[in-house]
């Protein structure tokens, strides 16, 4: 009779211990699921940010190309004006024509300087966006590795 009571106590204690372990495992599993959901949400947000950054990169590439084309056109026009100016100077043409050409040349120099500054600004923005894209890509890769592990 004492052996049966002892078996019942040991059995009840083992069942309680197993129930506690089961509850701990369920809590751990829910915590892991919550962390996975958070990581997935972070990953989705970073992927969306990466897409926006790639779109921005394409935009800045296009802007840079357009600005470079305009700069080349202005530079060509500047050279043409400079050649005209040199020809006028060699011919010792009238002061009015020379003054007008100098003003036009100065105007194109100013436009050229503005274009150079714009190109420099776009190049800096482009480099910054490229760096941001790389950082976002690295973070997404890390999150993917974490989610898989």
Tab-separated table of C-alpha atoms in Angstrom, residues 126-136:
chain	number	residue	atom	x	y	z
A	126	UNK	CA	24.484	59.962	-55.891
A	127	UNK	CA	27.386	58.737	-53.749
A	128	UNK	CA	25.297	59.179	-50.614
A	129	UNK	CA	22.395	57.214	-52.093
A	130	UNK	CA	24.787	54.472	-53.223
A	131	UNK	CA	26.175	54.254	-49.679
A	132	UNK	CA	22.651	54.132	-48.265
A	133	UNK	CA	21.725	51.392	-50.750
A	134	UNK	CA	24.775	49.367	-49.700
A	135	UNK	CA	23.937	49.800	-46.019
A	136	UNK	CA	20.307	48.802	-46.606
